PDB file of C-alpha atoms in Angstrom:
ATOM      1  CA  UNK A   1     177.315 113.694 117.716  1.00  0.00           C
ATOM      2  CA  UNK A   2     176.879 115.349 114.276  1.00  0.00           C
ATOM      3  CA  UNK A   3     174.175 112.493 113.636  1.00  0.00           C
ATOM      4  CA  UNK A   4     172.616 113.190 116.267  1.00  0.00           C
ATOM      5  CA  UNK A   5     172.191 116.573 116.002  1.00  0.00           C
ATOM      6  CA  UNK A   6     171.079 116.283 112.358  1.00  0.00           C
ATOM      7  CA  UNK A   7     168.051 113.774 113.884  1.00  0.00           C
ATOM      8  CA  UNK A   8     167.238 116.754 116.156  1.00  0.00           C
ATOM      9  CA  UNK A   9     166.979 119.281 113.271  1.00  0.00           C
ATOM     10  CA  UNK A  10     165.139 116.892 111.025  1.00  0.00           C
ATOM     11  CA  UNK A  11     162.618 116.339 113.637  1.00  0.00           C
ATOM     12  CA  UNK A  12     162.144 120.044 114.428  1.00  0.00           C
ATOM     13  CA  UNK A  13     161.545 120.588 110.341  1.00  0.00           C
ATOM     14  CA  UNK A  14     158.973 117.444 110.269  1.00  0.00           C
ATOM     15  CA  UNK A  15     157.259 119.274 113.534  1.00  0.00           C
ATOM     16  CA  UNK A  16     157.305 122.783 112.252  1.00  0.00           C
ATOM     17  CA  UNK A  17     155.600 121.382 108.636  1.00  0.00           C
ATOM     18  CA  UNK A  18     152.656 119.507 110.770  1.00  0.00           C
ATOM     19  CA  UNK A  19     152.294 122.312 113.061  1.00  0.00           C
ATOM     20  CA  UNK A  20     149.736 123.785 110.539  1.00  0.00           C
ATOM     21  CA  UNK A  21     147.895 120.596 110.415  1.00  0.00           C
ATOM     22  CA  UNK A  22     147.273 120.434 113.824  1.00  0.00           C
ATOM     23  CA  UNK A  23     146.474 123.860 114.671  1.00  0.00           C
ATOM     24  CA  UNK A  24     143.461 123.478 111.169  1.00  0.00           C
ATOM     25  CA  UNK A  25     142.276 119.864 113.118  1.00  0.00           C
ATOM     26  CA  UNK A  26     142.247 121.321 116.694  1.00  0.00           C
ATOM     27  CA  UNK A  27     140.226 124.328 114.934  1.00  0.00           C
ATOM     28  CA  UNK A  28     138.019 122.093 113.278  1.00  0.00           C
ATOM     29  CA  UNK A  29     137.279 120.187 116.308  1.00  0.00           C
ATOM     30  CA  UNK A  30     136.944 122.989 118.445  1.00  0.00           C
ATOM     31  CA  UNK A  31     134.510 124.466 115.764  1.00  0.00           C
ATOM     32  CA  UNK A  32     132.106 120.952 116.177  1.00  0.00           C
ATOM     33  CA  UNK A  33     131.988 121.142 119.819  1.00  0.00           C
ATOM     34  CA  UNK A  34     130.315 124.542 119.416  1.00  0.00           C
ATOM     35  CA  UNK A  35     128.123 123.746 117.115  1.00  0.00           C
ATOM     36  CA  UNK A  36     127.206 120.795 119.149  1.00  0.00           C
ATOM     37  CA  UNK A  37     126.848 122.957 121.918  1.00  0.00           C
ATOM     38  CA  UNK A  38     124.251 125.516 120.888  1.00  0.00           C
ATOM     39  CA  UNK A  39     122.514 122.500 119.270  1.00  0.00           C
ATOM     40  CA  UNK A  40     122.422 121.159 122.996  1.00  0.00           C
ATOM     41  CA  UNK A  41     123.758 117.399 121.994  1.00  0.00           C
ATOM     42  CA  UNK A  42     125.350 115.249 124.768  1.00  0.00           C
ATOM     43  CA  UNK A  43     128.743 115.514 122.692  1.00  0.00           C
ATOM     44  CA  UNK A  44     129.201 118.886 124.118  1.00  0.00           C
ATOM     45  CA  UNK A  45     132.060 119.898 126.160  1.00  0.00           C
ATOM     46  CA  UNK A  46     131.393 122.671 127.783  1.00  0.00           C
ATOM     47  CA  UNK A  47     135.079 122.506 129.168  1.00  0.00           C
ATOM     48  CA  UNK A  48     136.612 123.569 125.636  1.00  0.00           C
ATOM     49  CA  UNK A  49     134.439 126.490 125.727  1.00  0.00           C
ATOM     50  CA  UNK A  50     135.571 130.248 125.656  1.00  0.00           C
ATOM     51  CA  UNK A  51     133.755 132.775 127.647  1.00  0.00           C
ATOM     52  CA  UNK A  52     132.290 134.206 124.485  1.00  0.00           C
ATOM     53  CA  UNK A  53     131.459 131.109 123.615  1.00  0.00           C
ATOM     54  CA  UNK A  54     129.348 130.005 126.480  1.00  0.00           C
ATOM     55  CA  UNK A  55     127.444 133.539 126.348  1.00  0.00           C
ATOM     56  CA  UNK A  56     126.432 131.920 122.602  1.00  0.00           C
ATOM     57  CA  UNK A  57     125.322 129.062 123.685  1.00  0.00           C
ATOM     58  CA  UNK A  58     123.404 130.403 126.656  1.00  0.00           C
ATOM     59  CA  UNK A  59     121.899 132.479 124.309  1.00  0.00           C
ATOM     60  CA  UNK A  60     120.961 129.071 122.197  1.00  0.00           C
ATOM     61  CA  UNK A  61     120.041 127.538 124.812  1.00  0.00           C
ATOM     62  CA  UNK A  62     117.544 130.552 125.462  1.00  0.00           C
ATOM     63  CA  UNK A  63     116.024 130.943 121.938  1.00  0.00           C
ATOM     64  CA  UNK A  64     115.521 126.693 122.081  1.00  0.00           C
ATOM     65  CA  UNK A  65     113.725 127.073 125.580  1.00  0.00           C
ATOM     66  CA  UNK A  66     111.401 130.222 124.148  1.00  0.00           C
ATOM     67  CA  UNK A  67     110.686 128.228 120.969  1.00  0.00           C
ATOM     68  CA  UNK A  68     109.824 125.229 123.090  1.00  0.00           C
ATOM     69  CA  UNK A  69     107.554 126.593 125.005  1.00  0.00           C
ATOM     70  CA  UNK A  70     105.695 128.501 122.342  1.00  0.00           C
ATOM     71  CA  UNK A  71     105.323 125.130 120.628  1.00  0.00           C
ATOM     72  CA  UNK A  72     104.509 122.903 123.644  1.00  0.00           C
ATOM     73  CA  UNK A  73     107.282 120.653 123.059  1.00  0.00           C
ATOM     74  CA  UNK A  74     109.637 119.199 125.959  1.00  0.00           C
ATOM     75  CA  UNK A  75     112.095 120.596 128.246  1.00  0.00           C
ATOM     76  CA  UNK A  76     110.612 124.035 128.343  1.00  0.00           C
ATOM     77  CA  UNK A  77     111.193 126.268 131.402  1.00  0.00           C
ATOM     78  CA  UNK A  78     109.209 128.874 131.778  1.00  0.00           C
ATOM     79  CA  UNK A  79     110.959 130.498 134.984  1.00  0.00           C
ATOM     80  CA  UNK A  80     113.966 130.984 132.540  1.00  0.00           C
ATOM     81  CA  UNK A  81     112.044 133.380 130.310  1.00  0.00           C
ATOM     82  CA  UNK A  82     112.018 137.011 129.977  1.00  0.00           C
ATOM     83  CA  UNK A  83     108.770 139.202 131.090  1.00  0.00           C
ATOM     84  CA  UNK A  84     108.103 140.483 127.427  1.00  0.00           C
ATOM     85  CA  UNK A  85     108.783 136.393 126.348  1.00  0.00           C
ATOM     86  CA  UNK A  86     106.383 135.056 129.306  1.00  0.00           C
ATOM     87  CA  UNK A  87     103.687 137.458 127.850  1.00  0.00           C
ATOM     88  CA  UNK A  88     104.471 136.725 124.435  1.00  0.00           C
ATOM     89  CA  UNK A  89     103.550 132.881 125.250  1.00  0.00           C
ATOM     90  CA  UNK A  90     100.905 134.123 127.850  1.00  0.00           C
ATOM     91  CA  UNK A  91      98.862 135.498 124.647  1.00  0.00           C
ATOM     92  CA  UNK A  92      99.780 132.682 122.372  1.00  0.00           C
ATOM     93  CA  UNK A  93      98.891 130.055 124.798  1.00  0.00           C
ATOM     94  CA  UNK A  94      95.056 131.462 124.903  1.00  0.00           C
ATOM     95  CA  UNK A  95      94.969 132.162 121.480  1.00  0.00           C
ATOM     96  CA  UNK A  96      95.923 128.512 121.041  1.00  0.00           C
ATOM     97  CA  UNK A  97      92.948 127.570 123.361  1.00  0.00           C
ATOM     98  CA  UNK A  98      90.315 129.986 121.770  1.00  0.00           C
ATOM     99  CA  UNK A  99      91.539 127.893 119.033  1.00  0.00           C
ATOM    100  CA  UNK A 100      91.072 124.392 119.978  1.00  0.00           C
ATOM    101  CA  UNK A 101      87.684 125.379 121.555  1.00  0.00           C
ATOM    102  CA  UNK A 102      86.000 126.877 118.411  1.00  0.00           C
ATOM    103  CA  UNK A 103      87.326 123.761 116.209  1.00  0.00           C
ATOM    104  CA  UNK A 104      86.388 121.410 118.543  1.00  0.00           C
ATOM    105  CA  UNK A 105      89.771 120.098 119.093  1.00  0.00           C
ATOM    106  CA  UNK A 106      91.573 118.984 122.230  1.00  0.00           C
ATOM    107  CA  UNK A 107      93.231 120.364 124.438  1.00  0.00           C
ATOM    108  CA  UNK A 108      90.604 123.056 125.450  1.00  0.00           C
ATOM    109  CA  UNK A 109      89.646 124.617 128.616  1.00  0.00           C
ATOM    110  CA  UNK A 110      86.337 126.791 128.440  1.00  0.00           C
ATOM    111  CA  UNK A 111      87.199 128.106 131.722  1.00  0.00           C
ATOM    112  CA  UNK A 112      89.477 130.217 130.384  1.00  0.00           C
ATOM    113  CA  UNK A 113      87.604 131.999 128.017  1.00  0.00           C
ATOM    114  CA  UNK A 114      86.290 135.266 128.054  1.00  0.00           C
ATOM    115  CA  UNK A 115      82.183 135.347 127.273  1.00  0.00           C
ATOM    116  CA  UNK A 116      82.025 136.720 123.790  1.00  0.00           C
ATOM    117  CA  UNK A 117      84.859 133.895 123.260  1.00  0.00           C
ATOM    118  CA  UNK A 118      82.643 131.513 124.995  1.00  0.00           C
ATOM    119  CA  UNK A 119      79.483 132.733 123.116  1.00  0.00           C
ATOM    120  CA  UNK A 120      81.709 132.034 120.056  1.00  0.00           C
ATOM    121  CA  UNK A 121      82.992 128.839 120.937  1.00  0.00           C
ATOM    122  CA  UNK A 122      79.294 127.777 121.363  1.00  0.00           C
ATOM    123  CA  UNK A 123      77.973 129.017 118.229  1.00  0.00           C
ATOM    124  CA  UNK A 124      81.362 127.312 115.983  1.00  0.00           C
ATOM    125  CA  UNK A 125      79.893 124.195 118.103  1.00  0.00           C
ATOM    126  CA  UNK A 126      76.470 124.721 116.881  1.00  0.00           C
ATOM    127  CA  UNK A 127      77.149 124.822 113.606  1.00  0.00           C
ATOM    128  CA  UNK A 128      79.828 122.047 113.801  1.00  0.00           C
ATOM    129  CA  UNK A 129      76.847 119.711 115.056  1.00  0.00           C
ATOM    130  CA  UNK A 130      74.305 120.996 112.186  1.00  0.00           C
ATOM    131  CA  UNK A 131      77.060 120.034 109.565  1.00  0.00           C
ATOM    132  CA  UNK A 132      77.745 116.489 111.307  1.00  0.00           C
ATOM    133  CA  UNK A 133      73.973 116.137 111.058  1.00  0.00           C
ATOM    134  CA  UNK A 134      73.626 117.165 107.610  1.00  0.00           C
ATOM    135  CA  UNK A 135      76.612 115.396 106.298  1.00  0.00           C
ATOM    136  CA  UNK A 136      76.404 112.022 108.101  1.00  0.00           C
ATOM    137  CA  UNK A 137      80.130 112.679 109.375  1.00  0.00           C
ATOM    138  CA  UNK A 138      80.946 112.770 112.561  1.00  0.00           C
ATOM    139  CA  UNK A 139      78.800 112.985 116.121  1.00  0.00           C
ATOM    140  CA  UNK A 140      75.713 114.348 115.354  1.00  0.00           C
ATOM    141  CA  UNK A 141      73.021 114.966 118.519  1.00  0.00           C
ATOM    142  CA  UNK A 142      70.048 115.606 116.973  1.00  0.00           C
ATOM    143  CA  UNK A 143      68.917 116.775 120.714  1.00  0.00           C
ATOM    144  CA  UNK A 144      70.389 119.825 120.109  1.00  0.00           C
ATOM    145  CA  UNK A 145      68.835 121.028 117.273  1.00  0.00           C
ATOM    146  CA  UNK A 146      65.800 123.785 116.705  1.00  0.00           C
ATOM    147  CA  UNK A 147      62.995 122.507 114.573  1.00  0.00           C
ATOM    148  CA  UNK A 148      63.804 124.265 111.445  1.00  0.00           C
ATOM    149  CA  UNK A 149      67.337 122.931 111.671  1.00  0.00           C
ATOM    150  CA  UNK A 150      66.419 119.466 111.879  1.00  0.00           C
ATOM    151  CA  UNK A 151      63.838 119.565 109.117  1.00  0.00           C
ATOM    152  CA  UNK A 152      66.939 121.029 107.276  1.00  0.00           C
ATOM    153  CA  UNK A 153      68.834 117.795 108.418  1.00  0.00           C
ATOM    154  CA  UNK A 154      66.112 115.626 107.393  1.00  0.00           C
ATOM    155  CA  UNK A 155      66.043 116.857 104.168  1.00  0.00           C
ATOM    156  CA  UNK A 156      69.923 116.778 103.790  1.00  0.00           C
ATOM    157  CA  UNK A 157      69.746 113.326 104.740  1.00  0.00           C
ATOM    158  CA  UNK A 158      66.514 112.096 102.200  1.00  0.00           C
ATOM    159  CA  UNK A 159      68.324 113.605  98.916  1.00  0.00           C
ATOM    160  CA  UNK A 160      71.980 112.149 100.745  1.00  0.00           C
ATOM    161  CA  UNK A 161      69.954 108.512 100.862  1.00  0.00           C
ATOM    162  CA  UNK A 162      68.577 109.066  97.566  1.00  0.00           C
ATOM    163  CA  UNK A 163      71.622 109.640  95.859  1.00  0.00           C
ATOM    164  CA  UNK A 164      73.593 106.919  97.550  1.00  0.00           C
ATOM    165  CA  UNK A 165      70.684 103.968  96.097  1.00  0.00           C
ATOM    166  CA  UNK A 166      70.551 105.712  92.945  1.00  0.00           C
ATOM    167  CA  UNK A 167      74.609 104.924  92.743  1.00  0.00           C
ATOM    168  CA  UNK A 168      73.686 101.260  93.621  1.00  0.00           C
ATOM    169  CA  UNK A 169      75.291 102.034  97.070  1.00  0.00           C
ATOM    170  CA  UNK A 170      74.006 101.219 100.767  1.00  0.00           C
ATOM    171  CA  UNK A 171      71.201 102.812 101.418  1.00  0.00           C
ATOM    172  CA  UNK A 172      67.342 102.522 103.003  1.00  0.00           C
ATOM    173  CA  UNK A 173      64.919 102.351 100.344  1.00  0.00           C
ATOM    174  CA  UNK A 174      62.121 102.395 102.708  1.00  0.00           C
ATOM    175  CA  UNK A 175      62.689 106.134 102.985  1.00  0.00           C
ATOM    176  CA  UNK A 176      62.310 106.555  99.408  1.00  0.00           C
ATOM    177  CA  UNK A 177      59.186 107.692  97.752  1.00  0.00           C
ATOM    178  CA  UNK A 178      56.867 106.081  94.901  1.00  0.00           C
ATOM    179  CA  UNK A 179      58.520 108.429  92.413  1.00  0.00           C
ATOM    180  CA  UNK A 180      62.282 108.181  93.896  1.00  0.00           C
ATOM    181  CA  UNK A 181      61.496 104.495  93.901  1.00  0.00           C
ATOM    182  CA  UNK A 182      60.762 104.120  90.212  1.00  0.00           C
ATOM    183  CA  UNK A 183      63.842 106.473  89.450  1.00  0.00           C
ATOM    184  CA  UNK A 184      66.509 104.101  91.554  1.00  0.00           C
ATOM    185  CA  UNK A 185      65.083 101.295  89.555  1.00  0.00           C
ATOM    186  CA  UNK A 186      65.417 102.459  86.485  1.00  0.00           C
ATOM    187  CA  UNK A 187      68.985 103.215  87.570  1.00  0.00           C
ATOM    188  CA  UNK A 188      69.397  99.676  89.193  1.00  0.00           C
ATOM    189  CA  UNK A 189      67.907  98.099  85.570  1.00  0.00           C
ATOM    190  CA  UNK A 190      70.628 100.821  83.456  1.00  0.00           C
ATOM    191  CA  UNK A 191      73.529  99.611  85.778  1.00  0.00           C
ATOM    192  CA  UNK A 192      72.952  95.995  85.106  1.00  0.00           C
ATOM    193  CA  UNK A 193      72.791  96.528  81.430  1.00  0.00           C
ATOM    194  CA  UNK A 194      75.891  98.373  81.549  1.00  0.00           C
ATOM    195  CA  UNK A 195      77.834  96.258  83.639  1.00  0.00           C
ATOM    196  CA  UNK A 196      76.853  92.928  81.227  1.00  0.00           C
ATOM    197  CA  UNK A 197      77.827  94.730  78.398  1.00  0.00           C
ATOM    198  CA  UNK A 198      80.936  95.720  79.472  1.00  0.00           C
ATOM    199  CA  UNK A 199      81.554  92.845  81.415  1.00  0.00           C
ATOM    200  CA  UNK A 200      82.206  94.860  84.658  1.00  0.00           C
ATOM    201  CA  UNK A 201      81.140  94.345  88.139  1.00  0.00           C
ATOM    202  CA  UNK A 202      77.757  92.652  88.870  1.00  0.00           C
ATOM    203  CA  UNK A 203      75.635  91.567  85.977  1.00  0.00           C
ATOM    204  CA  UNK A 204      72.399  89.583  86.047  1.00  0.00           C
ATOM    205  CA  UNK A 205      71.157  88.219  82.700  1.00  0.00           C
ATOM    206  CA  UNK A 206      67.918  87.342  84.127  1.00  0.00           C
ATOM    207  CA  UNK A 207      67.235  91.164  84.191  1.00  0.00           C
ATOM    208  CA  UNK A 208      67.917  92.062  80.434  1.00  0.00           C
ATOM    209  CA  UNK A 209      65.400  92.948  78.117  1.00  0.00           C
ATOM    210  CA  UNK A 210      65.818  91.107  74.729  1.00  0.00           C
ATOM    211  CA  UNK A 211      67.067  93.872  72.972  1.00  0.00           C
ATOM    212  CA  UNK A 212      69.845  94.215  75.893  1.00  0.00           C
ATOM    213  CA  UNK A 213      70.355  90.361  75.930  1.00  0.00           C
ATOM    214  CA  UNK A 214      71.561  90.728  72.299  1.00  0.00           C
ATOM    215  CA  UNK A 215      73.180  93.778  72.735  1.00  0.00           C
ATOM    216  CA  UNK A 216      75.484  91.857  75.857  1.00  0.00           C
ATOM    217  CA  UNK A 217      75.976  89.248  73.973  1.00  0.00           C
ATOM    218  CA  UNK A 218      77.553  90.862  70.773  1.00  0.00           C
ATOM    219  CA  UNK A 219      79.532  92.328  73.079  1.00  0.00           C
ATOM    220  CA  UNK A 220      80.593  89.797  75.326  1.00  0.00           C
ATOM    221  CA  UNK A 221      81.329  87.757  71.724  1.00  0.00           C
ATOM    222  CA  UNK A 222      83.362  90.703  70.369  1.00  0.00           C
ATOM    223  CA  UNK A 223      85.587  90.767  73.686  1.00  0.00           C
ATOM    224  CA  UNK A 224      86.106  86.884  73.219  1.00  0.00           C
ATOM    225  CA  UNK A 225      87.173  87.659  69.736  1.00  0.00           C
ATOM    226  CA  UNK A 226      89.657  90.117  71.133  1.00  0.00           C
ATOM    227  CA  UNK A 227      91.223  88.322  73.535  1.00  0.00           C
ATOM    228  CA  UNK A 228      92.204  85.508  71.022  1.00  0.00           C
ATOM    229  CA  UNK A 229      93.883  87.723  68.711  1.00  0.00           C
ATOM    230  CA  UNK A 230      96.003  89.433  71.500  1.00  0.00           C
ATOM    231  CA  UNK A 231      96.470  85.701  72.639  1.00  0.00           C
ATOM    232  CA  UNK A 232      95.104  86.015  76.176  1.00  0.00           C
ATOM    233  CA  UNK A 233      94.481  83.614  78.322  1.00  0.00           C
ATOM    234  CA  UNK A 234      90.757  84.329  78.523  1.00  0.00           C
ATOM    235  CA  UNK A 235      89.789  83.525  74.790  1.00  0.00           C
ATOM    236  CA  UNK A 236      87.218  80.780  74.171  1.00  0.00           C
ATOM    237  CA  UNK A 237      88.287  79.244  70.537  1.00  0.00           C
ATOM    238  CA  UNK A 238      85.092  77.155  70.679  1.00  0.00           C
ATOM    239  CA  UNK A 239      82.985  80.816  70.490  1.00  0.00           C
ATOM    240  CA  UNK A 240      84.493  81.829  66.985  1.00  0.00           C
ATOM    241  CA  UNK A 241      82.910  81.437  64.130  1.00  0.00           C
ATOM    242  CA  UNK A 242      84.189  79.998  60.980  1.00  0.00           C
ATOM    243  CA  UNK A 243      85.526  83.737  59.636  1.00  0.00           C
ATOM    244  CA  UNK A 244      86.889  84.187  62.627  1.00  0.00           C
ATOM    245  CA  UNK A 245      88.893  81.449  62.830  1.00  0.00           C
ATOM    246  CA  UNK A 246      90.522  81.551  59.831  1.00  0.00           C
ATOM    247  CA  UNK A 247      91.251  85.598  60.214  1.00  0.00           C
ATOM    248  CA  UNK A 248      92.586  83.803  63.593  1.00  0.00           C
ATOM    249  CA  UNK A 249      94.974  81.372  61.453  1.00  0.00           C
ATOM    250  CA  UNK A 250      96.122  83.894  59.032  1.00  0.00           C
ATOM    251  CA  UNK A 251      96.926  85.949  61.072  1.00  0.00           C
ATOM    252  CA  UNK A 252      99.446  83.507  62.726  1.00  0.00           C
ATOM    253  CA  UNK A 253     100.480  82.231  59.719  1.00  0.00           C
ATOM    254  CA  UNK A 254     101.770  84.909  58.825  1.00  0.00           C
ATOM    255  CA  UNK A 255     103.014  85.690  62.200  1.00  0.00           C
ATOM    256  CA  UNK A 256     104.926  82.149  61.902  1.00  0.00           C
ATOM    257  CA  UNK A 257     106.061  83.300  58.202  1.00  0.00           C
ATOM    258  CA  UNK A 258     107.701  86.545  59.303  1.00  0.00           C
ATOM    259  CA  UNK A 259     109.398  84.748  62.598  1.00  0.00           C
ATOM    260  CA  UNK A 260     110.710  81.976  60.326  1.00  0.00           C
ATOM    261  CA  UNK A 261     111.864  84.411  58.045  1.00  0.00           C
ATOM    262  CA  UNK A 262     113.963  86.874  60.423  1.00  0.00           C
ATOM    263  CA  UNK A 263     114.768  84.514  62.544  1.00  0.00           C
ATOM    264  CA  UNK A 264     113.135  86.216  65.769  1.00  0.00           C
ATOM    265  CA  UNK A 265     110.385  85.130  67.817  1.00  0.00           C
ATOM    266  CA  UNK A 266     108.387  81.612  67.634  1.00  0.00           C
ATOM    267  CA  UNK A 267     109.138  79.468  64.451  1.00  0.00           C
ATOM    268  CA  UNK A 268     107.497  76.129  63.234  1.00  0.00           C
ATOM    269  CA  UNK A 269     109.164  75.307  59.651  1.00  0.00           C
ATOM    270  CA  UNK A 270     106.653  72.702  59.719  1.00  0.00           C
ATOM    271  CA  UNK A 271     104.018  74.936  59.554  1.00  0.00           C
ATOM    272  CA  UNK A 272     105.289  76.545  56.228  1.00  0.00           C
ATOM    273  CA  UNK A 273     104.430  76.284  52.511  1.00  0.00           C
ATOM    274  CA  UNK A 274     107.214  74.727  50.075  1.00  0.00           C
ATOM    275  CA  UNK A 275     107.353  78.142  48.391  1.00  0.00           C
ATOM    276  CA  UNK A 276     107.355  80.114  52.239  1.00  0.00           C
ATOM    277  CA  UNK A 277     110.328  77.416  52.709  1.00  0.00           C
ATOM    278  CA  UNK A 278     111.942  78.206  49.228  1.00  0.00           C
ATOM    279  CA  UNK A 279     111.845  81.857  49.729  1.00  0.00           C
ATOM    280  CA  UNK A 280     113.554  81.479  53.703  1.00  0.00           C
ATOM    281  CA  UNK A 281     116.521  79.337  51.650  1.00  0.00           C
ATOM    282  CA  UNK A 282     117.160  81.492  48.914  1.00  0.00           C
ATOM    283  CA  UNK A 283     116.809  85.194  50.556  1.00  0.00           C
ATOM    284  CA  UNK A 284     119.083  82.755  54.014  1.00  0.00           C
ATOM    285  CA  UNK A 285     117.475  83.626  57.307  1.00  0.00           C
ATOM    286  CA  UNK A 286     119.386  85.802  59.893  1.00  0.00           C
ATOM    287  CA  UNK A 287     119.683  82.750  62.243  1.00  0.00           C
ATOM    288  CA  UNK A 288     121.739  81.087  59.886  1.00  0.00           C
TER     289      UNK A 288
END
């Protein structure tokens, strides 16, 4: 009996020490399923709910059905909204439409604007058109345009056409003039030159002058050098000339001399001078 009764008090100690526990876990969990609640998730129990704590999340609830409706998003009830918040969205909702209509963007409803809006919203078109036209962007009805705006247009587009051939880019030279003619192909001849002698884009020897031909060629000869001393794949050994080549082998010999030598990097010891091998066996490379 006295074993028993010392289970009993053991038991009540072990309960009183995890009471705390459970009370901070309940509280914890009780705290989520509020937050979930005015969040409006489907993990909400609205049975564990105090009465203060469904007027909170009514009042949620509320704000996210306001703020849904002002934004045009999904659920939004607008019975369930106050007289000042029905106004409130009343105002915003036409704003919003005076809006779309002067911008040209959808949805708009010109019914429901008053005339100066209207008179507005057909001006901001207007001008929206002229721009189109002028810019090549966009619908452009040339139908719709006054005489002085369309030689404005026309102009807009000449000097847009005559600075897209003079950048080599699409373009209808049968608009151009004897003058802008000459000009784009003086810049189509300057282009070319460039291009050979950089060895970029398009280039089309058959179109150098002498002087450029020798010009391109130094150049492309100097880039050939280049690319055989930084080893690339692109060098043409058969396009050196006799200095170069042996700057060329010098160069790696001594490349080959230093590799030998530390003992990092490429090394053929066949490719050494008796004193270059001497010097590696006295001094004792770091391989070793």
């Amino acid at each position: 009996m006295k074993i028993n009764l010392s289970k009993y008090r053991w038991a009540q100690v072990v309960c009183l020490s995890l009471w705390p526990v459970l009370l901070c876990a309940q509280s914890s969990d009780l705290t989520q399923n509020l937050a979930d609640c005015k969040s409006g998730w489907e993990s909400c129990d609205r049975s564990r709910l105090s009465e203060s704590e469904r007027s909170d999340v009514a009042r949620s609830e509320h704000r996210r059905n306001f703020a849904n409706c002002r934004n045009g998003y999904d659920p939004c009830d607008r019975s369930k909204l106050t007289e000042p918040e029905g106004i409130a969205l009343a105002v915003a909702d036409h704003e919003h439409n005076v809006s779309n209509c002067k911008n040209g963007t959808t949805p708009c409803d010109p019914s429901r604007l008053t005339q100066s809006e209207a008179r507005e919203s057909s001006i901001a078109e207007q001008q929206r058109n002229i721009g189109n036209c002028q810019d090549g962007y966009g619908a452009c009805d040339r139908s719709k345009l006054i005489p002085p705006e369309l030689m404005a247009v026309d102009v807009a587009w000449r000097q847009r056409n005559l600075s897209n051939c003079m950048r080599g880019w699409t373009c209808d030279r049968s608009l151009l003039t004897a003058s802008e003619t000459t000009v784009v192909n003086r810049a189509d001849h300057q282009r070319n030159a460039d291009n050979c002698q950089s060895g970029w884009g398009d280039c089309d020897h058959s179109k150098l002058t002498v002087a450029e031909e020798r010009q391109t060629g130094f150049a492309e000869h100097q880039r050939n050098f280049s690319a055989c001393k930084d080893g690339e794949e692109t060098c043409d050994y058969s396009n050196l000339t006799a200095r170069e080549t042996k700057i060329l082998a010098d160069a790696e010999h001594k490349r080959n001399y230093k590799a030998c030598f530390k003992g990092h990097g490429y090394c053929d010891l066949s490719r050494l001078t008796a004193e270059e091998t001497r010097s590696i066996r006295e001094n004792g490379s770091p391989s070793e």
